[in-house]
Short mmCIF file of C-alpha atoms in Angstrom, two decimals:
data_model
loop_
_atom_site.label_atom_id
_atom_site.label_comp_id
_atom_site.label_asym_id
_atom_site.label_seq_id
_atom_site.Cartn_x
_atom_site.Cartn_y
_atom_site.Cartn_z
CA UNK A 1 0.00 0.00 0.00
CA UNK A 2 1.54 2.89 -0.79
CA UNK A 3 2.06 5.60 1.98
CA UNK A 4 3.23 8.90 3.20
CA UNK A 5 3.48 10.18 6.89
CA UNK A 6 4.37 13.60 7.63
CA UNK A 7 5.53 14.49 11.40
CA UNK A 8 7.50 17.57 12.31
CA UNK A 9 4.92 20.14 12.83
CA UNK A 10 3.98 21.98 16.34
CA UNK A 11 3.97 25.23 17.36
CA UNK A 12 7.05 28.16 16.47
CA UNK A 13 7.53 31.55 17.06
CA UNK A 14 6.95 34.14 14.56
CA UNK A 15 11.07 34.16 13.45
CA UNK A 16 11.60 30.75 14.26
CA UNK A 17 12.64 27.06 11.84
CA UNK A 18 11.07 23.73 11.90
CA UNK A 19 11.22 21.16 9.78
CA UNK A 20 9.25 18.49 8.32
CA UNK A 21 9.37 15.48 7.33
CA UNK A 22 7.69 13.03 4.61
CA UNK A 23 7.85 8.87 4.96
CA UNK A 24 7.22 7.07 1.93
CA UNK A 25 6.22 3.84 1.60
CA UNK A 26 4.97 0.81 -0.43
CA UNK A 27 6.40 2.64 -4.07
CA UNK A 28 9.72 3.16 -5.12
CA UNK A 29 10.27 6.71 -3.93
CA UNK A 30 13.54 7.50 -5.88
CA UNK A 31 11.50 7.56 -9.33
CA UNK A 32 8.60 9.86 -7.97
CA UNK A 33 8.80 13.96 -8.10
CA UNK A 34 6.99 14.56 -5.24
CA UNK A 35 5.39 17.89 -3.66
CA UNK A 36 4.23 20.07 -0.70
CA UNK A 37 0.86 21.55 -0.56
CA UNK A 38 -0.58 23.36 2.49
CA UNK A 39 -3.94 24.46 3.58
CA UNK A 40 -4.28 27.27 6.16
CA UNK A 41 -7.31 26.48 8.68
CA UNK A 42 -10.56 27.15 6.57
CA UNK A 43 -8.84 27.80 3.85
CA UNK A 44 -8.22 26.21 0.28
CA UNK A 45 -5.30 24.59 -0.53
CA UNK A 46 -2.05 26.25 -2.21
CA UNK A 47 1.14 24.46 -3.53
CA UNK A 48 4.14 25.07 -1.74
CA UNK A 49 7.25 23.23 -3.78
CA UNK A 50 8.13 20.64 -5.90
CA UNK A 51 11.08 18.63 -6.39
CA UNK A 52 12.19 15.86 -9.17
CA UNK A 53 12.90 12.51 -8.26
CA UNK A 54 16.86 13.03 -8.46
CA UNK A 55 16.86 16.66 -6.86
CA UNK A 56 17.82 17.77 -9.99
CA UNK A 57 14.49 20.40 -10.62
CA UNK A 58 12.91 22.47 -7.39
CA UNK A 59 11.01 24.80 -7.88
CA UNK A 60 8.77 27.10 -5.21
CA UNK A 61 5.87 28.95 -4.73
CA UNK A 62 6.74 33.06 -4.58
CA UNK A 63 5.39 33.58 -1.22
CA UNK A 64 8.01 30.99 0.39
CA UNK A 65 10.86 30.97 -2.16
CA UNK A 66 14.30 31.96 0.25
CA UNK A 67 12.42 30.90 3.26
CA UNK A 68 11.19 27.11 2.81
CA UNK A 69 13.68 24.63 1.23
CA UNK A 70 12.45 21.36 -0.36
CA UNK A 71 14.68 18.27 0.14
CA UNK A 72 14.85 14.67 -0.29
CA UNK A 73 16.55 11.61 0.67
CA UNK A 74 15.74 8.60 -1.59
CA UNK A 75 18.01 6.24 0.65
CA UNK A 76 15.76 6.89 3.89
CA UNK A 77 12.89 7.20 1.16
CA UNK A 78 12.28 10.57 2.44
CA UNK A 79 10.63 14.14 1.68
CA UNK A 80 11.44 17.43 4.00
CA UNK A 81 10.52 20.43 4.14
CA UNK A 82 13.16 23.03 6.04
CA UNK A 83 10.94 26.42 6.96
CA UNK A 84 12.94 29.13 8.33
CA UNK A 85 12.14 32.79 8.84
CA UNK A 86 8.12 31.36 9.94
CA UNK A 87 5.37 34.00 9.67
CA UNK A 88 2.15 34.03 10.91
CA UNK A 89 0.70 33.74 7.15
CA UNK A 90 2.36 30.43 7.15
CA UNK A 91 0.02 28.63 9.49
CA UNK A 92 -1.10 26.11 7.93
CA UNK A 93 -1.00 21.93 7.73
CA UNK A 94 1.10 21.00 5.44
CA UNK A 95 0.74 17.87 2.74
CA UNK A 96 3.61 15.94 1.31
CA UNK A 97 1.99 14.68 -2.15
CA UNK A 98 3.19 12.06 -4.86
CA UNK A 99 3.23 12.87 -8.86
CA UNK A 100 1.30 10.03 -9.70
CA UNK A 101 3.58 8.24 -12.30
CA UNK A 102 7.33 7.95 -12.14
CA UNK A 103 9.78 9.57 -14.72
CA UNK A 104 8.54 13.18 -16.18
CA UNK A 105 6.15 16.07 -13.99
CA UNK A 106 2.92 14.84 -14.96
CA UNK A 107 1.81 17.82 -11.42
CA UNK A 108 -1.55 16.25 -10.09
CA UNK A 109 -0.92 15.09 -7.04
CA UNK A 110 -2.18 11.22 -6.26
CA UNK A 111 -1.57 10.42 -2.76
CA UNK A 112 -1.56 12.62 -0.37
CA UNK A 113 -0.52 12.03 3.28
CA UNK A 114 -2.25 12.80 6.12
CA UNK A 115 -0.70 16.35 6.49
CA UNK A 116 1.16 17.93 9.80
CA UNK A 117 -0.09 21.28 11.35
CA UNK A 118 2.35 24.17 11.47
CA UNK A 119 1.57 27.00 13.67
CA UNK A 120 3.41 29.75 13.74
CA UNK A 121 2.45 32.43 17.22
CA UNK A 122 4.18 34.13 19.82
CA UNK B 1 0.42 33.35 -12.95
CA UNK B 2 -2.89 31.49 -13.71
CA UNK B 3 -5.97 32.35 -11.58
CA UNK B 4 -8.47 29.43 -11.14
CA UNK B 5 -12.08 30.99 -9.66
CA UNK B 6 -15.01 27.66 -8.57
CA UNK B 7 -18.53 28.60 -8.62
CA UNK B 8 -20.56 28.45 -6.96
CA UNK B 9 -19.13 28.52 -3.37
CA UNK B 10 -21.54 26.60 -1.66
CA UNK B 11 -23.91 24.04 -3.58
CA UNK B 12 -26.84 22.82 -1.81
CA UNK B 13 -28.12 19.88 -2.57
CA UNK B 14 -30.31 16.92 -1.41
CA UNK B 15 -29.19 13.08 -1.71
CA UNK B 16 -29.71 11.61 -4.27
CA UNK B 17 -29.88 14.47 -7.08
CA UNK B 18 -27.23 15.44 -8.90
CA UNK B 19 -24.77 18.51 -8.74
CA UNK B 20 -22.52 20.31 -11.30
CA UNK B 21 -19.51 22.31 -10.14
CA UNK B 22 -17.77 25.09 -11.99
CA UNK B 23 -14.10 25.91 -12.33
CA UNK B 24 -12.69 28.91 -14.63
CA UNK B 25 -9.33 29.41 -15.73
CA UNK B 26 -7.81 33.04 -15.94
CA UNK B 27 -5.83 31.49 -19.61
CA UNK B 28 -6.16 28.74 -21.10
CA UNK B 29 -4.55 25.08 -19.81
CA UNK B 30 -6.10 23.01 -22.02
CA UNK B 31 -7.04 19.55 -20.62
CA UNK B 32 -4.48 20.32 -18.08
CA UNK B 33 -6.65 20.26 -15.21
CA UNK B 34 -7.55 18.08 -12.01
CA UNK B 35 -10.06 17.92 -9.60
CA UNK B 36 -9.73 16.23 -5.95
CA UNK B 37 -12.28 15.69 -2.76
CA UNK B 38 -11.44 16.79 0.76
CA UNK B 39 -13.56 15.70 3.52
CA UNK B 40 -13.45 17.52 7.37
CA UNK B 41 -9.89 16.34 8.52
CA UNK B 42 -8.49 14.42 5.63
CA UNK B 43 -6.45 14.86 3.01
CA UNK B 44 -7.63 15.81 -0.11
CA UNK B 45 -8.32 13.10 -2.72
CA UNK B 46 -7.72 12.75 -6.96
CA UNK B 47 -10.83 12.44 -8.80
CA UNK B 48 -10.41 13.60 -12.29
CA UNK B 49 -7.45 14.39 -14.23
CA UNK B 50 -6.93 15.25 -17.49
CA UNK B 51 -10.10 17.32 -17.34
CA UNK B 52 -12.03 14.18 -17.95
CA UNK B 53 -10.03 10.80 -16.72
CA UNK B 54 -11.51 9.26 -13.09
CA UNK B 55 -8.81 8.05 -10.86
CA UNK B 56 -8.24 4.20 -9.91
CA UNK B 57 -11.25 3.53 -7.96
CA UNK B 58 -13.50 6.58 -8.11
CA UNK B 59 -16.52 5.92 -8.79
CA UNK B 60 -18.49 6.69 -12.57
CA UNK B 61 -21.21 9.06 -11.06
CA UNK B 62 -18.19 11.52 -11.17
CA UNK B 63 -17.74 12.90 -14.35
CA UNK B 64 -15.39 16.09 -15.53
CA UNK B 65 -15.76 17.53 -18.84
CA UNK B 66 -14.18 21.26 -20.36
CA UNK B 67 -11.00 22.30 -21.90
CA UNK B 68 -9.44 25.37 -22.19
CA UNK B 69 -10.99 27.88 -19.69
CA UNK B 70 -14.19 26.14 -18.67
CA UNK B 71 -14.19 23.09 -16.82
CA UNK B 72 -17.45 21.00 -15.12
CA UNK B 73 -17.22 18.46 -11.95
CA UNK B 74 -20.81 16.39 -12.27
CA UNK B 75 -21.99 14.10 -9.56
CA UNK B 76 -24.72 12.38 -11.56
CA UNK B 77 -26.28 11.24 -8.09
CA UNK B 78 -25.12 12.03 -4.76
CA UNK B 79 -24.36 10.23 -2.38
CA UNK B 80 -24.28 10.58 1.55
CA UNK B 81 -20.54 10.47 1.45
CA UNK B 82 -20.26 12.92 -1.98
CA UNK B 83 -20.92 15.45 0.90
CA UNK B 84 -17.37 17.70 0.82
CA UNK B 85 -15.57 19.71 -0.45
CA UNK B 86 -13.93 19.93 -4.10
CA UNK B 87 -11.16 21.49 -5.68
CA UNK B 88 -9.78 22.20 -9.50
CA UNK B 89 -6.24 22.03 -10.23
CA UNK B 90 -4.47 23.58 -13.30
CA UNK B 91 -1.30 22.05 -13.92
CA UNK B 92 -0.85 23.66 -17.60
CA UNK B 93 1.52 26.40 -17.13
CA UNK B 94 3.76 26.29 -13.44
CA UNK B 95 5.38 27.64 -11.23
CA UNK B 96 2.93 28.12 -9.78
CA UNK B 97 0.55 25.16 -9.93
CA UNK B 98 -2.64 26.79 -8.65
CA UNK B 99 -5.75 25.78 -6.82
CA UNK B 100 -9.18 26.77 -7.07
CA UNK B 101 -11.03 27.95 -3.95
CA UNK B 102 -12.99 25.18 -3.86
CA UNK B 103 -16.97 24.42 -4.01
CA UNK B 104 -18.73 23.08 -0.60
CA UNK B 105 -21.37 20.49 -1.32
CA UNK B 106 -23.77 20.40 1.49
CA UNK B 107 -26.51 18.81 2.45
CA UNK B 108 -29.91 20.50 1.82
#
């Protein structure tokens, strides 16, 4: 069954890093771009980054570029997401998401995980 | 950027009829376009792609149809667990790969 399990989110300070993290299973990760979406609460949902199944291609949504890096480890068959600088604007839970066939950036996203909430308050 | 507007907000509707949700492209992305289902607390879910191709396992009383600027979610006849909400996707022209702000089906 294929699977992904985000963990790392919690509260921050307005200022402040976290980092999260994506566990993939049941696919071979290392041929799979995959993504992060997030949804603020009661809000819709807006696409955060993307990178290619080598590392090779990242790209970034404006409102985070130079504040959120997009990493992956395909030997611990893993997605992160690094967020430094937090604002209050990125509240949100966060979604790592699969492209849903390996190779080339087909960019619907088929799964998603379960998602991980950030919040970011003093 | 490409600007993706749903209509109508909220749909209303009782079980068992059917329901038809809008989604407008700012440009055009061709067929380039998804849709997904997001109930209270989960993750959102892939319906349609391709403007008109259902995902493994959804069922056919989802339909999409469009191409170009207009695109149509149909639920030919709801059912009690149809109740969410939905969201287009373009994925035509990126960065950015943009979201629509989604159409509520409720219960009437």
């Amino acid at each position: 069954e294929v699977q992904l399990v985000e963990s790392g989110g919690g509260l921050v300070k307005p200022g402040g890093s976290l980092r999260l993290s994506c566990a993939a299973s049941g696919f071979t990760f290392s041929s799979y771009n995959m993504n992060w979406v997030r949804q603020a609460p009661g809000k819709g949902l807006e696409w955060v980054s993307s990178i290619s199944s080598s590392s090779s291609y990242i790209y970034y949504a404006d409102s985070v570029k130079g504040r959120l890096t997009i990493s992956r480890d395909n030997a611990k068959n893993s997605l992160y997401l690094q967020m430094n600088s937090l604002r209050a604007e990125d509240t949100a839970v966060y979604y790592c998401a699969r492209d849903p066939s390996p190779g080339k950036y087909y960019n619907w996203f088929d799964p998603w995980g379960q998602g991980t909430l950030v919040t970011v308050s003093s | 950027e490409i600007v993706m507007t749903q209509s109508p907000a909220t749909l209303s509707v009782s079980p068992g009829e059917g329901a038809t949700l809008s989604c407008r492209a700012s440009q055009s992305v061709s067929s380039n376009l998804a849709w997904y289902q997001q109930k209270p607390g989960q993750a959102p879910r892939l319906l349609i792609y391709g403007a008109s191709i259902r995902a493994t396992g959804i069922p056919a009383r989802f339909s999409g149809s469009g191409s170009g600027t207009e695109f149509t979610l149909t639920i030919s006849i709801l059912q009690s667990e149809d109740f969410a909400v939905y969201y287009c996707q373009q994925y035509d022209n990126w960065p950015p790969l943009t979201f629509g702000g989604g159409t509520k089906v409720e219960i009437k």
